[in-house]
Amino acid sequence: MVIHILKRLSKKYKIIVNDYPSLIVIKMDDGYGGRNLTNIIEVDKVCKQYNQREILKDVSFTIKKGSINGLLGPNGAGKTTIIRLLNGVIEATTGTMKVMGFDPKLQGDEIRKRVGIVTESASLYHDMSAWDNLVFFSKIYGHADTKRIIHLLDQFDMLRFKDQLVGSFSTGMKKRIALAKALLHNPILLFLDEPTNGLDPEGINEVIHYLRKVNQEEGVTILICSHVLHQLETICDSYLFLIDGKIVENGTMIQLEDKYLKEIKLLVETGLKPLTSPTYKGCIYSRKGENQLEFLLSTKEEITPLLTNILKETWVHNCEITNRSLEAIYFHIRGGNVGE
Amino acid sequence: MWVNKQTILTIARKDMKATFSSKKVWVPMVIVAFLMCIVVPSCMAYFGIHFDLVGTSSEEIEKPLNSYIENFPNEDMRNTLIALPTLGYKFVYFFLTFMMIPFFLMVAIINSMVTSSNSFVGEKERSTLETLLFSPISIKDLFLGKVLASLIPSLGISFATFIGSFIIVNVITYPYFKVILYFNSTWIILMFWVIPILVLFNIILNVLISAKVKTFQEAQQFGGILVLPIVGIMISQASGMFFLSPLTLFLIGAVLLAGNLFLIKLVTKFNNRNTLFQSQIH
C-alpha cells in the first residue's frame, strides 16, 4: 500500500521508488541515470556442495544497484553456480542471500519475475521463429506486450529477421534474440553467463554496446560471468574474482589498480632522445621503438611531471599505461605472471 | 489460485505447435493410427465378407470355433454369432467387435508415448529446460502444460480414427450384419472411459520418467514397457483366456484412474525446482 502511494507520487514528482519488500528507497532523480548506491544483491558466507564436492566456499559479496559487474574466473570456478543460486533454481548448502530483498530459497519466483537471464547456450526454440520465441517467453513471464517485443527487436537490429526460424540464425543473432528475451519483462537485474562465447569480434562489440545501452537507458543492474577478461574491461564498473569457489578479490578498476599496480609502465610516443641512459630526469626508461619510450614509474602521480618535462623539450603524440589491463591484475591476483 | 491457467495453456500450445510442425513426429503417429484402426478393420471387414478368408482349412477350424462360440460368456454376443450364416461372417464379426479393442489401446499408448516422452527430455536436448526453470513458472504448471500438450493430440487422433473406422466399417458390414458395429456398451466404455484414462496414465508416467532420465532414447525405452500389458490383453483375447466385457473394461479404467491419482501424488512430491534442475541441467 505504502509502495503503491509512493509510486503514484513518484510519477508526479519524478521520484524513483524501488519495490523491494524489505527496503524502500526514495531518491530524487539526480540526473545521473537514477544510479544510487543501494545493494541489489547481498551474499553472505554461501557454501554449495554437490556430490560431496565443494563448489562454492564461504562466498560473500554485494552488488550495487544500477552497476555493471564482472564475475571473473577460470572455467569451473563456480560462476554459473552463483547465478543459479541467486535465481533460486538451486539451493545453497549454507549461508544467506538477498536479491532485491528476496530470499532466493523461499521467494525464487519473486526474483525470477524481476530478473532477466542469458545462459551460456542461447536457450531458444530453434524450430520457432524469433517472433514466436519472444511471444512465448513474454507470456511465460506474464508480460505479453507486442510493442515491447517490436521495440526490443528494433533495438537489437533484428526486426527484419523476426519471421525467420531461430535455427537458421548465426550465433551472434541468437545471442541478440536471447538478450531481447531476457529484457522482455523489463527486468531490474540482468544475469549474463558467458554472453560473448562463440561470437566474432564484431559480435562481441555489439553485445557490449547493447549491454551498456540497456544499463544506461533502462537502469538495469548487470552481472556478467566471463573468463574472457579484455572484453569486460570497457564495460564493467566493478569486478569479482572467483577462483576455486572462493571470491579472492573484488572492487572497482581503480581500487584494484591501487592495490595491485605497484609500478607503472608508461609507453610514450615522443620525439625525446635522452642522452643520459638509462634514466631521464630520474625515471628509468627503455626504448621500445624509434619514437617510443617506456618509463617505469612507482606511482601515477609521477606521470604529469614527467610529461611536463618531456613537453618542454619536444612533442608527445600518445601515452598509455601498458600494465593496467584487467588481465594483468587478474594474473597478479592469481599469483601468476602478469600478462603483458 | 493454485495453478496458472495462462502459463499451462502457453506451454501446451507451444508444445502442440512443435508436435504438428514436425512431420517426423506427427506423420508416424497418424500413419500408425490409420493403419491399425482404419485399414486393418476395413480390410478385415471387406475381404472377410467378400472372399473366403478362412479358406480350405475351414473344416478344420469350424468345429473348435463353433464350440468356442457356444461357450461364449456373453449371451447376446453368443446368439448374434450363432445367427450369422457363414464362418467368414462369424470371424469378421468377432474380430471387429473384440480383437480391435487392443488395436485402439495400442494406438493410444504409442501416440501418447511419442508426444510425452519428448516433453522434458526434448526441452533438455534443446537446452531450453534451463531457461524454463529460470522463469517464474511453477514446476506444477510446467508439468500440467506438458501433460495437456500430449493429451490433446493423442486423444484427438484416437477419437478421429475411431470415428473414421466406425463409418467405414459400418458402411461395409451393415448390409450383411444388420447391426451397427462399435456401437455397444463395450466400445463406449473403451473409447470414453478406458482410453482417456489410459492415455492420461501413460502421459503422466512418461512425463515423470522423462523428467528423471537424461536422454530421449532412455525415456522411450521406459515408455515401451507400458505396451506389454496391451500385448497381454491381445493374446488373452485371441486365446479366449478372458474377454473384455463392459465390466472388465470399467474395472481396468477404475484401476488406471487410481494409478493416475497415485502418479499425480508422485508429481507433487517431485514438484521441486532444485531437484529437477540438479538432475537435468549440468
XYZ file of C-alpha atoms in Angstrom:
622
model
C 0.000 0.000 0.000
C 2.784 2.382 1.005
C 4.707 1.425 -2.130
C 1.589 1.995 -4.231
C 1.081 5.524 -2.870
C 4.770 6.281 -3.296
C 4.650 5.047 -6.867
C 1.757 7.353 -7.648
C 3.608 10.256 -6.089
C 6.743 9.289 -7.966
C 5.032 9.756 -11.315
C 4.089 13.266 -10.319
C 7.323 14.372 -8.703
C 9.969 12.331 -10.542
C 10.931 10.237 -7.536
C 12.451 6.802 -8.004
C 10.802 4.116 -5.885
C 12.172 0.572 -5.641
C 9.548 -2.044 -4.840
C 11.658 -4.400 -2.763
C 9.798 -5.818 0.218
C 12.443 -5.158 2.823
C 13.634 -1.773 1.727
C 12.018 1.262 0.240
C 14.499 3.561 -1.358
C 13.380 7.025 -2.272
C 15.776 9.128 -4.234
C 15.143 12.307 -6.172
C 16.079 11.940 -9.817
C 19.585 13.298 -9.734
C 20.106 13.384 -13.483
C 22.694 10.605 -13.293
C 20.512 7.921 -14.811
C 18.893 7.100 -11.487
C 22.023 5.432 -10.114
C 22.207 5.059 -6.355
C 24.283 3.028 -4.010
C 21.733 0.528 -2.701
C 22.838 -3.091 -2.637
C 20.661 -5.082 -5.016
C 22.445 -8.355 -4.229
C 23.824 -9.394 -0.859
C 25.561 -12.727 -0.485
C 26.876 -13.767 2.913
C 29.059 -16.808 3.611
C 27.436 -19.005 0.987
C 28.698 -22.563 0.513
C 27.478 -25.032 -2.071
C 28.265 -28.721 -2.077
C 27.238 -31.115 -4.809
C 28.076 -34.820 -4.897
C 30.455 -34.392 -1.956
C 32.321 -31.722 -3.897
C 32.604 -28.216 -2.556
C 31.752 -25.907 -5.452
C 31.496 -22.628 -3.525
C 33.374 -21.921 -0.318
C 32.282 -19.154 2.018
C 31.339 -16.721 -0.754
C 30.362 -13.193 0.317
C 29.848 -10.121 -1.853
C 27.454 -7.302 -2.646
C 26.320 -5.750 -5.927
C 25.189 -2.150 -6.169
C 22.009 -1.175 -7.952
C 22.492 0.251 -11.435
C 26.060 -1.030 -11.763
C 27.641 -3.393 -14.280
C 29.655 -6.107 -12.586
C 32.026 -8.697 -13.917
C 32.218 -12.066 -12.204
C 35.559 -13.347 -13.396
C 37.281 -16.638 -13.023
C 38.564 -19.644 -14.890
C 36.250 -22.397 -16.180
C 34.847 -24.467 -13.331
C 35.429 -21.752 -10.724
C 31.719 -21.700 -9.776
C 30.470 -18.635 -11.714
C 27.416 -20.358 -13.169
C 26.620 -21.890 -9.766
C 26.462 -18.386 -8.262
C 23.969 -17.273 -10.930
C 21.831 -20.376 -10.337
C 21.873 -19.820 -6.579
C 20.909 -16.155 -6.930
C 17.943 -17.171 -9.106
C 16.817 -19.791 -6.607
C 16.950 -22.669 -9.092
C 19.407 -24.492 -6.864
C 19.808 -24.162 -3.120
C 22.862 -23.164 -1.131
C 24.179 -25.650 1.416
C 24.830 -22.870 3.955
C 24.851 -19.075 4.034
C 22.314 -16.370 3.238
C 21.467 -14.432 0.095
C 19.213 -11.489 -0.672
C 18.368 -10.499 -4.219
C 16.297 -7.293 -4.378
C 15.411 -8.038 -0.769
C 14.073 -11.526 -1.545
C 15.488 -14.810 -0.320
C 16.187 -16.995 -3.412
C 15.429 -20.180 -1.473
C 11.972 -19.092 -0.337
C 10.941 -16.385 -2.813
C 12.555 -17.628 -6.014
C 9.568 -16.788 -8.208
C 9.556 -13.178 -6.955
C 13.206 -12.906 -8.004
C 12.703 -14.703 -11.328
C 9.823 -12.328 -12.189
C 12.188 -9.356 -11.903
C 15.345 -10.886 -13.350
C 16.442 -11.443 -16.929
C 18.951 -14.130 -17.767
C 21.046 -15.111 -20.745
C 22.503 -18.565 -20.216
C 25.621 -19.851 -21.923
C 23.709 -21.642 -24.657
C 21.212 -19.236 -26.187
C 18.314 -21.460 -24.967
C 15.817 -20.614 -27.674
C 13.460 -22.874 -29.619
C 15.197 -23.449 -32.917
C 12.078 -24.727 -34.648
C 10.237 -21.495 -33.874
C 10.670 -18.035 -35.399
C 12.308 -15.218 -33.439
C 8.892 -13.618 -33.065
C 7.218 -16.818 -31.787
C 10.048 -17.364 -29.315
C 9.676 -13.861 -27.897
C 5.870 -14.096 -27.775
C 6.129 -17.440 -25.938
C 8.582 -16.140 -23.346
C 6.672 -12.885 -22.878
C 3.602 -14.957 -21.976
C 5.665 -17.159 -19.655
C 6.832 -14.011 -17.856
C 3.279 -12.630 -17.824
C 4.262 -9.605 -19.937
C 2.630 -10.312 -23.276
C 3.275 -6.957 -24.928
C 3.876 -6.916 -28.680
C 5.030 -3.273 -28.560
C 7.865 -4.258 -26.211
C 8.820 -7.167 -28.490
C 8.918 -4.888 -31.546
C 10.909 -2.294 -29.584
C 13.492 -4.875 -28.467
C 13.779 -6.469 -31.920
C 14.350 -2.982 -33.295
C 16.917 -2.157 -30.594
C 18.850 -5.329 -31.370
C 18.543 -4.731 -35.103
C 16.608 -7.984 -35.577
C 13.183 -6.697 -36.630
C 13.669 -7.686 -40.264
C 14.520 -11.264 -39.254
C 11.580 -11.697 -36.892
C 9.788 -14.311 -39.007
C 12.848 -16.475 -39.650
C 13.471 -19.662 -37.680
C 15.952 -19.169 -34.848
C 17.690 -22.367 -36.008
C 18.792 -20.534 -39.164
C 20.447 -17.665 -37.216
C 24.161 -17.126 -36.633
C 25.485 -17.331 -33.053
C 25.531 -13.539 -32.828
C 21.919 -13.244 -33.955
C 20.854 -15.917 -31.459
C 22.636 -14.020 -28.680
C 20.785 -10.849 -29.643
C 17.439 -12.650 -29.538
C 18.440 -14.214 -26.208
C 19.213 -10.727 -24.892
C 15.869 -9.435 -26.169
C 14.200 -12.425 -24.477
C 15.930 -11.589 -21.201
C 14.679 -7.992 -21.367
C 11.051 -8.711 -22.352
C 9.645 -8.186 -18.874
C 11.624 -5.011 -18.071
C 13.912 -6.733 -15.570
C 15.615 -4.839 -12.762
C 18.558 -7.188 -12.818
C 20.244 -8.967 -15.707
C 22.455 -12.059 -15.405
C 24.655 -12.973 -18.323
C 26.605 -16.210 -18.365
C 29.471 -16.026 -20.860
C 27.492 -13.720 -23.196
C 30.272 -13.419 -25.726
C 31.082 -17.122 -26.133
C 31.241 -18.152 -29.769
C 30.984 -14.588 -31.076
C 33.304 -12.928 -33.555
C 34.928 -9.583 -32.568
C 32.114 -7.652 -34.270
C 29.505 -9.676 -32.401
C 31.302 -9.105 -29.098
C 31.372 -5.346 -29.675
C 27.669 -5.384 -30.498
C 26.765 -7.270 -27.323
C 28.899 -4.938 -25.195
C 27.270 -1.940 -26.904
C 23.751 -3.277 -26.230
C 24.548 -4.045 -22.605
C 25.837 -0.560 -21.981
C 22.744 0.851 -23.643
C 20.410 -1.283 -21.500
C 22.269 -0.236 -18.357
C 22.210 3.457 -19.220
C 18.743 3.728 -20.715
C 16.792 1.292 -18.556
C 18.911 1.432 -15.392
C 19.276 -2.361 -15.355
C 21.886 -3.759 -12.963
C 24.050 -6.291 -14.781
C 26.157 -9.205 -13.583
C 28.320 -10.715 -16.315
C 30.141 -14.029 -15.869
C 33.120 -14.431 -18.099
C 36.574 -15.829 -18.396
C 37.418 -13.561 -21.345
C 38.763 -10.605 -19.420
C 39.641 -7.988 -22.004
C 36.046 -7.944 -23.266
C 34.757 -6.760 -19.897
C 37.321 -4.061 -19.310
C 35.425 -1.379 -21.166
C 32.034 -2.070 -19.669
C 32.201 -3.121 -16.006
C 32.075 -0.780 -13.036
C 33.409 -3.362 -10.628
C 34.739 -6.886 -10.587
C 34.529 -10.049 -8.516
C 37.302 -12.579 -8.903
C 36.206 -16.140 -8.261
C 38.867 -18.815 -8.124
C 38.264 -22.407 -6.979
C 34.893 -21.486 -5.496
C 36.215 -18.557 -3.464
C 35.862 -14.812 -4.033
C 39.527 -13.892 -3.848
C 39.181 -10.209 -4.691
C 36.615 -7.577 -5.601
C 36.449 -3.881 -6.302
C 36.418 -1.227 -8.993
C 39.210 -0.993 -11.531
C 40.693 1.991 -9.665
C 40.595 0.138 -6.342
C 42.215 -2.904 -7.902
C 44.883 -0.820 -9.621
C 45.693 0.958 -6.385
C 46.091 -2.358 -4.669
C 47.930 -4.371 -7.276
C 49.688 -1.916 -9.543
C 52.981 -1.467 -7.683
C 54.773 0.012 -10.684
C 53.530 1.895 -13.696
C 54.759 1.117 -17.166
C 54.125 4.215 -19.277
C 54.609 3.963 -23.004
C 55.113 7.374 -24.545
C 55.208 8.189 -28.245
C 57.579 11.116 -28.343
C 60.441 12.742 -30.159
C 62.543 12.711 -26.963
C 66.070 11.415 -27.388
C 67.573 11.357 -23.850
C 71.289 11.455 -23.753
C 71.885 10.029 -20.292
C 70.783 6.428 -20.449
C 69.137 4.566 -18.675
C 67.244 7.367 -16.836
C 65.504 10.559 -17.838
C 65.015 13.133 -15.039
C 65.346 10.279 -12.557
C 62.863 7.967 -14.336
C 64.061 4.599 -15.617
C 63.127 4.031 -19.246
C 63.745 1.669 -22.097
C 63.389 2.307 -25.821
C 60.565 0.319 -27.457
C 60.686 1.820 -30.927
C 62.086 4.709 -32.886
C 59.728 7.201 -31.240
C 58.578 5.094 -28.312
C 59.931 5.130 -24.770
C 58.638 3.019 -21.893
C 59.060 4.632 -18.471
C 58.945 2.707 -15.214
C 57.231 4.808 -12.526
C 56.317 3.965 -8.951
C 53.020 5.915 -8.823
C 50.569 7.539 -11.227
C 51.390 10.892 -9.636
C 54.745 10.821 -11.406
C 53.103 10.843 -14.846
C 52.177 14.539 -15.038
C 55.606 15.926 -14.024
C 57.294 13.506 -16.425
C 55.099 14.541 -19.357
C 55.514 18.236 -18.447
C 59.273 17.816 -18.611
C 59.160 15.999 -21.936
C 56.783 18.579 -23.443
C 59.200 21.342 -22.531
C 61.737 19.672 -24.808
C 59.785 18.030 -27.591
C 56.453 16.689 -28.856
C 54.268 13.927 -27.331
C 51.664 12.217 -29.514
C 50.457 9.425 -27.288
C 50.942 7.963 -23.836
C 49.485 4.833 -22.271
C 49.835 2.756 -19.109
C 50.565 -0.682 -20.530
C 50.325 -2.874 -17.425
C 46.928 -1.721 -16.160
C 44.796 -4.252 -18.032
C 42.265 -6.371 -16.228
C 44.176 -9.383 -17.396
C 47.360 -8.136 -15.753
C 45.523 -7.557 -12.483
C 43.851 -10.971 -12.771
C 47.209 -12.701 -13.057
C 48.530 -10.643 -10.133
C 45.579 -11.890 -8.077
C 46.072 -15.480 -9.188
C 49.695 -15.154 -8.177
C 50.949 -15.965 -11.652
C 52.903 -13.867 -14.067
C 51.474 -10.634 -15.306
C 50.466 -10.927 -18.898
C 51.659 -8.053 -20.935
C -5.367 -19.870 -7.378
C -3.192 -22.965 -7.221
C -2.407 -23.201 -10.959
C -1.734 -20.557 -13.577
C -4.078 -21.390 -16.464
C -2.396 -18.902 -18.789
C 1.043 -20.464 -18.284
C -0.266 -24.023 -18.691
C -2.040 -23.124 -21.938
C 1.003 -21.233 -23.251
C 3.275 -24.255 -22.682
C 0.672 -26.682 -24.077
C 0.097 -24.567 -27.209
C 3.828 -24.213 -27.824
C 4.384 -27.975 -27.486
C 1.418 -28.879 -29.707
C 2.609 -26.436 -32.335
C 6.040 -28.096 -32.168
C 4.441 -31.558 -32.496
C 2.412 -30.623 -35.556
C 5.116 -28.529 -37.214
C 7.489 -31.506 -37.220
C 6.438 -34.038 -39.851
C 8.814 -36.555 -38.275
C 6.619 -36.540 -35.179
C 3.043 -36.293 -36.366
C 3.179 -38.271 -39.630
C 4.183 -41.596 -37.962
C 1.540 -41.015 -35.277
C -1.199 -40.542 -37.853
C 0.045 -43.378 -40.075
C 0.137 -45.910 -37.215
C -3.381 -44.901 -36.147
C -4.667 -45.010 -39.735
C -3.159 -48.431 -40.444
C -4.112 -50.120 -37.195
C -7.543 -48.644 -36.604
C -8.887 -47.912 -40.100
C -7.023 -50.016 -42.701
C -6.894 -53.256 -40.671
C -10.607 -53.366 -39.692
C -11.766 -52.109 -43.104
C -9.749 -54.763 -44.940
C -10.848 -57.406 -42.490
C -14.495 -56.399 -42.984
C -14.340 -56.165 -46.769
C -12.254 -59.233 -47.541
C -13.857 -61.315 -44.775
C -17.290 -60.760 -46.209
C -16.484 -60.846 -49.915
C -13.787 -63.506 -50.015
C -13.493 -66.848 -48.287
C -10.722 -65.764 -45.937
C -10.880 -68.822 -43.745
C -10.304 -70.817 -46.953
C -9.992 -74.522 -47.442
C -8.928 -75.147 -43.902
C -12.376 -74.036 -42.739
C -13.500 -77.519 -41.856
C -10.528 -77.989 -39.592
C -11.290 -74.897 -37.558
C -15.065 -74.894 -37.892
C -15.580 -77.369 -35.066
C -13.363 -75.754 -32.436
C -14.675 -72.276 -33.400
C -18.291 -73.381 -33.100
C -17.658 -74.945 -29.693
C -15.842 -71.741 -28.731
C -18.872 -69.689 -29.755
C -21.235 -71.989 -27.900
C -19.268 -71.492 -24.713
C -19.051 -67.744 -25.176
C -19.700 -65.964 -21.843
C -21.746 -63.086 -23.216
C -25.211 -64.291 -24.163
C -26.126 -61.536 -26.627
C -22.862 -61.972 -28.447
C -23.247 -65.758 -28.441
C -26.688 -65.516 -30.020
C -25.554 -62.956 -32.586
C -22.576 -65.108 -33.566
C -24.657 -68.268 -33.837
C -27.198 -66.430 -36.014
C -24.572 -65.353 -38.551
C -24.743 -67.535 -41.678
C -21.118 -68.325 -42.542
C -17.908 -68.967 -40.691
C -16.377 -65.977 -42.523
C -19.107 -63.638 -41.229
C -18.692 -65.012 -37.720
C -14.956 -64.473 -37.834
C -15.283 -60.887 -39.168
C -17.900 -60.002 -36.589
C -15.861 -61.490 -33.773
C -12.652 -59.805 -34.945
C -14.183 -56.355 -35.334
C -16.024 -56.463 -32.034
C -13.330 -57.951 -29.806
C -9.962 -58.176 -31.469
C -9.963 -54.483 -32.462
C -10.004 -53.347 -28.834
C -6.262 -53.961 -28.240
C -5.505 -52.162 -31.535
C -7.174 -48.983 -30.314
C -5.478 -49.335 -26.926
C -2.131 -49.819 -28.644
C -2.523 -46.707 -30.834
C -3.488 -44.618 -27.797
C -0.417 -45.878 -25.934
C 2.031 -45.404 -28.806
C 0.864 -41.880 -29.631
C 0.814 -40.648 -26.068
C 4.259 -42.149 -25.570
C 5.722 -40.309 -28.571
C 4.468 -36.887 -27.502
C 5.006 -37.265 -23.769
C 8.462 -38.831 -23.739
C 9.552 -35.839 -25.805
C 8.337 -33.399 -23.151
C 11.090 -32.811 -20.593
C 13.834 -34.660 -22.441
C 13.019 -32.697 -25.604
C 13.348 -29.432 -23.687
C 16.595 -30.645 -22.173
C 18.063 -31.682 -25.510
C 17.279 -28.238 -26.943
C 18.785 -26.634 -23.767
C 15.501 -24.837 -23.206
C 14.581 -26.574 -19.948
C 17.185 -24.439 -18.177
C 15.510 -21.249 -19.454
C 12.088 -22.507 -18.400
C 13.363 -23.324 -14.912
C 14.879 -19.834 -14.715
C 11.474 -18.301 -15.465
C 8.824 -17.545 -12.837
C 6.635 -20.555 -13.637
C 5.901 -23.274 -11.113
C 7.035 -26.835 -11.791
C 3.396 -27.875 -11.353
C 2.295 -25.580 -14.205
C 5.139 -26.870 -16.330
C 4.091 -30.497 -15.696
C 0.422 -29.733 -16.373
C 1.239 -27.860 -19.588
C 3.294 -30.818 -20.780
C 0.539 -33.310 -19.875
C -2.087 -31.251 -21.699
C 0.135 -30.903 -24.768
C 0.397 -34.702 -25.015
C -3.188 -35.479 -24.041
C -4.926 -33.371 -26.688
C -3.140 -34.760 -29.806
C -3.178 -38.364 -28.527
C -6.882 -38.346 -27.702
C -7.672 -36.309 -30.806
C -6.043 -38.888 -33.069
C -7.698 -41.782 -31.165
C -11.174 -40.245 -31.457
C -10.693 -39.210 -35.082
C -9.598 -42.723 -36.082
C -12.479 -44.207 -34.109
C -14.989 -42.057 -35.992
C -13.299 -42.881 -39.315
C -13.236 -46.575 -38.518
C -16.849 -46.514 -37.267
C -18.106 -45.004 -40.517
C -16.057 -47.122 -42.945
C -16.508 -50.456 -41.156
C -20.255 -49.971 -40.758
C -20.681 -48.922 -44.383
C -19.006 -52.199 -45.368
C -20.653 -54.522 -42.854
C -24.154 -53.155 -42.161
C -25.799 -54.568 -45.323
C -24.676 -58.038 -44.257
C -24.833 -57.991 -40.428
C -27.754 -55.549 -39.955
C -26.029 -54.486 -36.744
C -24.083 -51.277 -36.097
C -20.575 -52.323 -35.055
C -18.632 -50.433 -32.369
C -21.948 -49.160 -31.059
C -22.346 -51.023 -27.810
C -21.520 -50.583 -24.132
C -18.090 -52.260 -24.517
C -16.924 -49.796 -27.141
C -18.442 -46.740 -25.475
C -16.714 -47.621 -22.194
C -13.497 -48.334 -24.080
C -13.421 -45.066 -26.018
C -14.772 -42.653 -23.439
C -13.595 -44.196 -20.173
C -10.631 -46.544 -20.606
C -8.717 -44.796 -23.390
C -8.785 -41.259 -21.913
C -7.682 -42.612 -18.521
C -5.068 -44.888 -20.090
C -3.667 -42.044 -22.204
C -3.513 -39.775 -19.161
C -1.823 -42.507 -17.123
C 0.733 -43.138 -19.833
C 1.421 -39.423 -20.280
C 1.883 -38.660 -16.588
C 4.118 -41.697 -16.233
C 6.173 -40.682 -19.256
C 6.463 -37.059 -18.158
C 7.679 -38.323 -14.782
C 10.109 -40.745 -16.403
C 11.407 -38.160 -18.858
C 11.947 -35.711 -16.003
C 14.152 -38.343 -14.375
C 16.077 -39.808 -17.319
C 18.662 -37.968 -19.345
C 18.089 -38.886 -22.977
C 15.158 -39.311 -25.349
C 16.071 -42.962 -26.016
C 16.030 -43.779 -22.301
C 12.611 -42.178 -21.974
C 11.240 -44.231 -24.868
C 12.701 -47.450 -23.518
C 10.935 -46.932 -20.212
C 7.760 -45.934 -22.001
C 7.940 -49.078 -24.146
C 7.379 -51.254 -21.076
C 3.831 -49.914 -20.989
C 2.979 -51.632 -24.266
C 3.459 -55.053 -22.641
C 0.105 -55.194 -20.783
C -1.662 -54.375 -24.060
C 0.138 -57.232 -25.808
C -1.024 -59.390 -22.882
C -4.632 -58.332 -23.435
C -4.326 -59.062 -27.140
C -3.021 -62.587 -26.529
C -5.593 -63.347 -23.854
C -8.369 -62.081 -26.122
C -7.217 -64.222 -29.026
C -6.676 -67.326 -26.923
C -10.011 -66.919 -25.196
C -8.461 -66.663 -21.745
C -10.759 -63.800 -20.862
C -12.963 -61.309 -22.658
C -13.112 -57.594 -22.261
C -16.678 -57.324 -21.077
C -18.013 -53.842 -20.243
C -17.495 -54.618 -16.564
C -13.868 -55.724 -17.104
C -13.198 -52.577 -19.105
C -14.834 -50.414 -16.467
C -12.658 -52.041 -13.804
C -9.493 -51.584 -15.890
C -10.398 -47.891 -16.190
C -11.028 -47.640 -12.459
C -7.654 -49.237 -11.636
C -5.896 -46.890 -14.068
C -7.699 -43.932 -12.511
C -6.393 -44.967 -9.109
C -2.963 -45.266 -10.746
C -3.367 -41.729 -12.086
C -4.117 -40.368 -8.650
C -1.036 -42.135 -7.317
C 1.121 -40.672 -10.115
C -0.245 -37.183 -9.535
C 0.761 -37.550 -5.901
C 4.243 -38.532 -7.064
C 4.351 -35.497 -9.370
C 3.520 -33.158 -6.497
C 6.287 -34.799 -4.469
C 8.583 -34.166 -7.395
C 7.444 -30.539 -7.516
C 10.858 -29.184 -6.609
C 12.840 -26.941 -8.901
C 16.093 -27.710 -7.132
C 15.752 -31.499 -7.618
C 14.680 -31.156 -11.239
C 17.439 -28.676 -12.016
C 20.193 -30.736 -10.402
C 19.040 -33.952 -12.117
C 18.596 -32.428 -15.573
C 20.910 -29.446 -16.043
C 24.664 -29.699 -15.983
